[in-house]
Amino acid sequence: MKLREVKEILNAEVIVGEDKLDMEVKTAFGADLMSDVLAFAKAGSILLTGLTNDQVIRTADILDIAAIVLVRGKKANTETISLAKDLKIPIMTTKYILFETAGRLYAKGMVGCVEKVDNANARN
Amino acid sequence: MPTQETDHISYQRSFYVEGGNFNYAGTVSTSIKSILKQMDLPNDVVRKSALVSYESEINIVSYARKGVIKLSIYSDIIQIEAIDEGPGIPNIELAMQEGYSTATQQIREMGFGAGMGLYNIKSFSDKFDISSEVGKGTYLKMIINKFSSR
Ligand SMILES: Nc1ncnc2c1ncn2[C@@H]1O[C@H](COP(=O)(O)OP(=O)(O)OP(=O)(O)O)[C@@H](O)[C@H]1O
Ligand SMILES: [Mg+2]
């Protein structure tokens, strides 16, 4: 689906990247732990998270994350927003909680960037 | 695999990392990523290199006084070293385990402290070495193959 549809499904407000809404995105990952994002998120996925600091933007940049969706109505501060602009990473914010955000996207055909962890990567 | 002694080095640069200062945490790895991006390497090689650099950088900022991240590019490999002056790691085997963490509340609030960093570094590197001396510091060496990716 297009980023524009993600925006519409989530009733989201675009904070950065209004010009990138035609980008195609197929998979997503949701987490508030950056190391889990680093371990599992795939290039080109969207990241659903409740964290709003610079590290989220840097993590997304390192991993070639397509866009960030801030959940639970979170807003980023001005410095974080300008970092996202510099690194050209779209950000939008939705009032839905993480569970609802994921569910609504999934219902419309978005899937996880990994379905489940394999044994070698099992987390406790 | 070529060793660093015999292989031709084509690029080398060291970056300073300040311990405890989270304002700049990750900036070195962002730079390393953009340097590698300009070198016409496969995307996943760039991504893996940036990722191991980033986890190491966050660890230096989180736990050490100061450190250096050294990027060396050879004909077949990318080598990233993370060398710090700090408390060192008393039990490396334990620290390498998924889930083990001594991260403070401040680190956790930023989304780190899952105890996954060193494990991620090891699994995304083609070759990984770690050594540490308590009271002195920690040394990590990560090698990413340029061509045959995981
Ligand atoms: N450079 C270092 N100097 C001193 N101690 C370190 C260093 N790197 C890691 N450690 C110790 O090893 C533990 C595990 O590190 P690791 O990177 O795997 O997880 P973490 O930093 O706690 O959490 P995460 O990386 O998932 O955000 C740390 O909590 C810390 O106690
Ligand atoms: Mg870590």
XYZ file of C-alpha atoms and ligand atoms in Angstrom:
306
model
C 0.000 0.000 0.000
C 1.039 3.587 -0.377
C 2.157 5.676 2.572
C -0.849 7.872 1.808
C -3.164 4.927 2.584
C -1.310 4.289 5.836
C -2.007 7.899 6.705
C -5.700 7.554 5.857
C -6.212 4.214 7.628
C -4.641 5.604 10.787
C -6.162 9.070 10.548
C -2.575 10.161 10.956
C -1.029 13.583 10.820
C 2.102 13.792 8.679
C 4.929 15.574 10.503
C 7.719 15.036 7.968
C 7.587 13.821 4.372
C 4.313 15.127 2.929
C 6.050 14.778 -0.462
C 6.757 11.073 0.040
C 3.215 9.790 0.451
C 3.317 7.957 -2.865
C 6.013 5.603 -1.568
C 5.020 1.895 -1.610
C 5.283 0.098 1.742
C 4.448 -3.548 2.283
C 5.735 -4.551 5.698
C 5.857 -3.160 9.219
C 7.517 -3.688 12.569
C 6.328 -2.376 15.917
C 8.490 -1.998 19.027
C 9.644 0.412 21.678
C 12.980 -1.342 22.132
C 15.537 -0.084 19.635
C 17.689 -3.209 19.834
C 14.701 -5.332 18.879
C 14.121 -3.002 15.953
C 17.798 -3.398 15.042
C 17.545 -7.170 15.297
C 14.358 -7.697 13.305
C 13.236 -4.741 11.220
C 13.827 -5.100 7.498
C 14.842 -2.417 5.024
C 11.834 -0.697 3.484
C 9.468 -1.473 6.385
C 7.548 1.099 8.345
C 8.286 1.350 12.062
C 5.411 1.703 14.536
C 6.671 3.019 17.855
C 5.841 5.078 20.896
C 9.389 6.373 21.260
C 10.027 9.859 19.933
C 13.696 10.663 20.549
C 16.581 11.186 18.105
C 17.616 7.550 18.495
C 14.433 6.406 16.786
C 15.305 8.524 13.763
C 18.928 7.356 13.761
C 17.877 3.731 14.144
C 15.478 4.145 11.211
C 18.251 5.706 9.133
C 20.728 2.923 9.932
C 18.184 0.278 8.935
C 16.768 1.978 5.804
C 13.331 2.123 7.441
C 10.848 3.658 4.976
C 8.820 5.713 7.455
C 8.039 6.078 11.145
C 4.526 6.006 12.607
C 4.341 7.435 16.106
C 1.500 5.804 18.027
C -0.608 6.918 21.021
C -0.646 10.473 19.691
C 3.050 11.047 20.378
C 4.729 14.081 18.894
C 8.433 14.550 18.347
C 10.281 17.675 19.479
C 11.599 20.209 16.965
C 15.182 18.906 16.993
C 14.055 15.359 16.340
C 11.803 16.583 13.542
C 14.643 18.476 11.897
C 16.877 15.386 12.161
C 14.190 13.382 10.350
C 14.019 16.088 7.686
C 17.820 16.007 7.264
C 17.834 12.238 6.954
C 14.709 12.335 4.741
C 12.686 9.955 6.881
C 8.907 10.524 6.817
C 7.146 10.649 10.196
C 3.447 10.606 10.954
C 1.554 10.473 14.215
C -1.657 8.593 14.964
C -3.879 8.682 18.032
C -4.384 4.904 17.898
C -2.496 2.735 20.379
C 0.164 0.346 19.040
C -2.223 -2.631 19.053
C -4.923 -0.765 17.125
C -2.403 0.752 14.724
C -0.991 -2.656 13.860
C -4.427 -4.264 13.652
C -5.874 -1.632 11.352
C -2.923 -1.863 8.976
C -2.934 -5.655 9.045
C -6.632 -5.739 8.240
C -5.864 -3.731 5.111
C -3.121 -6.081 3.945
C 0.058 -4.834 5.587
C 2.128 -7.678 7.086
C 4.948 -7.958 9.585
C 8.484 -7.718 8.267
C 9.067 -11.050 9.991
C 6.164 -13.276 10.979
C 7.812 -14.883 13.964
C 11.329 -15.375 15.240
C 13.006 -18.599 14.232
C 14.531 -20.903 16.820
C 18.054 -19.655 16.400
C 16.756 -16.202 17.230
C 14.245 -17.126 19.907
C 13.932 -14.406 22.489
C 13.155 -15.107 26.095
C 39.471 -14.463 3.859
C 42.198 -11.858 3.415
C 43.911 -10.744 6.576
C 44.440 -7.116 7.361
C 48.218 -7.498 7.200
C 48.362 -8.635 3.610
C 45.259 -7.042 2.203
C 45.289 -3.654 0.553
C 43.660 -0.922 2.598
C 41.730 1.595 0.564
C 40.191 3.830 3.206
C 40.669 4.437 6.910
C 39.121 6.904 9.302
C 38.693 7.198 13.061
C 35.771 8.868 14.799
C 35.757 10.093 18.375
C 32.860 9.035 20.612
C 32.140 10.839 23.866
C 30.868 8.714 26.744
C 27.661 9.743 28.465
C 26.578 12.259 25.843
C 23.400 10.987 24.268
C 22.875 14.118 22.163
C 25.321 12.830 19.597
C 24.770 9.102 20.103
C 24.554 7.549 16.653
C 26.069 10.424 14.673
C 29.292 8.510 14.003
C 27.387 5.567 12.597
C 25.252 7.866 10.458
C 28.512 9.254 9.001
C 29.965 5.789 8.502
C 26.811 4.776 6.712
C 26.926 7.725 4.337
C 30.611 7.123 3.597
C 29.914 3.483 2.752
C 26.856 4.406 0.712
C 29.032 6.456 -1.612
C 31.307 3.492 -2.250
C 28.991 1.504 -4.435
C 28.694 -1.422 -2.011
C 25.658 -3.733 -1.830
C 22.863 -2.214 0.303
C 22.860 -5.007 2.846
C 26.622 -4.682 3.347
C 26.174 -0.983 4.096
C 23.257 -1.718 6.377
C 25.043 -4.442 8.364
C 28.153 -2.285 8.760
C 26.094 0.666 9.955
C 24.160 -1.554 12.333
C 27.188 -3.070 14.093
C 28.800 0.352 14.272
C 25.635 1.841 15.759
C 25.239 -0.798 18.488
C 28.924 -0.353 19.416
C 28.612 3.419 19.413
C 25.557 3.319 21.679
C 27.449 1.012 24.046
C 30.396 3.409 24.238
C 28.067 6.342 24.938
C 26.117 4.266 27.461
C 28.922 2.618 29.397
C 32.364 4.064 28.647
C 34.164 7.372 29.306
C 35.259 7.829 25.730
C 36.129 5.836 22.692
C 37.009 5.671 19.045
C 35.297 3.940 16.173
C 37.706 3.081 13.423
C 36.507 2.286 9.933
C 38.955 0.480 7.642
C 38.073 -0.616 4.171
C 40.061 -3.355 2.498
C 39.562 -4.830 -0.939
C 37.230 -7.589 0.274
C 36.114 -6.573 3.741
C 34.916 -3.706 5.870
C 36.471 -3.636 9.307
C 34.977 -1.642 12.148
C 36.758 -1.394 15.476
C 35.214 0.098 18.614
C 37.847 0.892 21.190
C 36.920 2.499 24.483
C 38.324 3.640 27.785
C 35.872 2.703 30.479
C 34.876 0.154 33.094
C 35.396 -2.865 30.822
C 33.201 -5.957 30.868
C 33.851 -8.348 33.775
C 32.068 -11.342 32.229
C 32.035 -11.242 28.448
C 30.150 -14.498 28.060
C 27.338 -13.131 30.218
C 27.331 -9.759 28.460
C 27.001 -11.500 25.087
C 23.833 -13.275 26.189
C 20.542 -11.957 24.869
C 18.686 -10.096 27.561
C 21.633 -9.391 29.860
C 21.887 -5.681 30.556
C 23.122 -3.299 33.210
C 21.575 -0.292 31.443
C 20.394 2.607 33.582
C 16.907 4.071 33.534
C 18.137 6.912 31.289
C 19.396 4.435 28.690
C 16.155 2.456 28.857
C 14.032 5.543 28.337
C 15.752 6.026 25.000
C 14.811 2.534 23.896
C 18.084 0.807 24.680
C 18.976 -1.683 27.379
C 17.271 -4.761 25.972
C 20.543 -6.636 26.315
C 20.539 -7.354 22.605
C 23.349 -5.132 21.332
C 26.364 -7.417 21.533
C 24.264 -10.360 20.366
C 23.100 -8.335 17.356
C 26.663 -7.238 16.630
C 27.819 -10.831 16.636
C 25.000 -12.084 14.457
C 25.289 -9.305 11.854
C 29.106 -9.525 11.606
C 30.842 -12.048 9.399
C 33.612 -12.140 11.969
C 33.551 -10.714 15.471
C 36.171 -10.379 18.219
C 35.737 -8.910 21.660
C 38.188 -8.364 24.474
C 37.956 -6.318 27.600
C 39.953 -5.404 30.657
C 38.122 -4.387 33.810
C 38.958 -0.815 34.769
C 40.615 -0.157 31.395
C 38.226 -0.591 28.509
C 36.729 -2.721 25.801
C 37.779 -3.597 22.259
C 35.445 -4.868 19.555
C 36.409 -5.850 16.036
C 33.693 -6.449 13.470
C 34.300 -7.647 9.936
C 31.701 -7.515 7.188
C 32.465 -9.224 3.889
C 31.932 -6.914 0.948
C 30.673 -9.506 -1.461
C 29.334 -12.758 -0.053
C 26.593 -11.607 2.271
C 24.834 -13.601 4.930
N 31.742 -0.829 25.888
C 31.281 -1.361 27.051
N 31.887 -1.044 28.227
C 31.419 -1.584 29.387
N 30.369 -2.417 29.485
C 29.750 -2.755 28.346
C 30.152 -2.244 27.069
N 29.350 -2.768 26.127
C 28.482 -3.556 26.773
N 28.707 -3.566 28.108
C 27.990 -4.365 29.138
O 27.375 -5.468 28.509
C 25.958 -5.437 28.685
C 25.274 -5.980 27.440
O 25.506 -5.100 26.329
P 24.517 -5.134 25.097
O 24.922 -4.095 24.130
O 24.407 -6.530 24.607
O 23.103 -4.785 25.743
P 22.617 -3.386 26.344
O 23.509 -2.291 25.894
O 22.459 -3.554 27.811
O 21.188 -3.250 25.681
P 20.900 -3.005 24.113
O 22.204 -3.037 23.406
O 19.979 -4.098 23.712
O 20.234 -1.690 24.020
C 25.652 -3.979 28.983
O 24.440 -3.815 29.703
C 26.875 -3.580 29.801
O 26.771 -4.064 31.122
Mg 23.997 -2.105 23.807
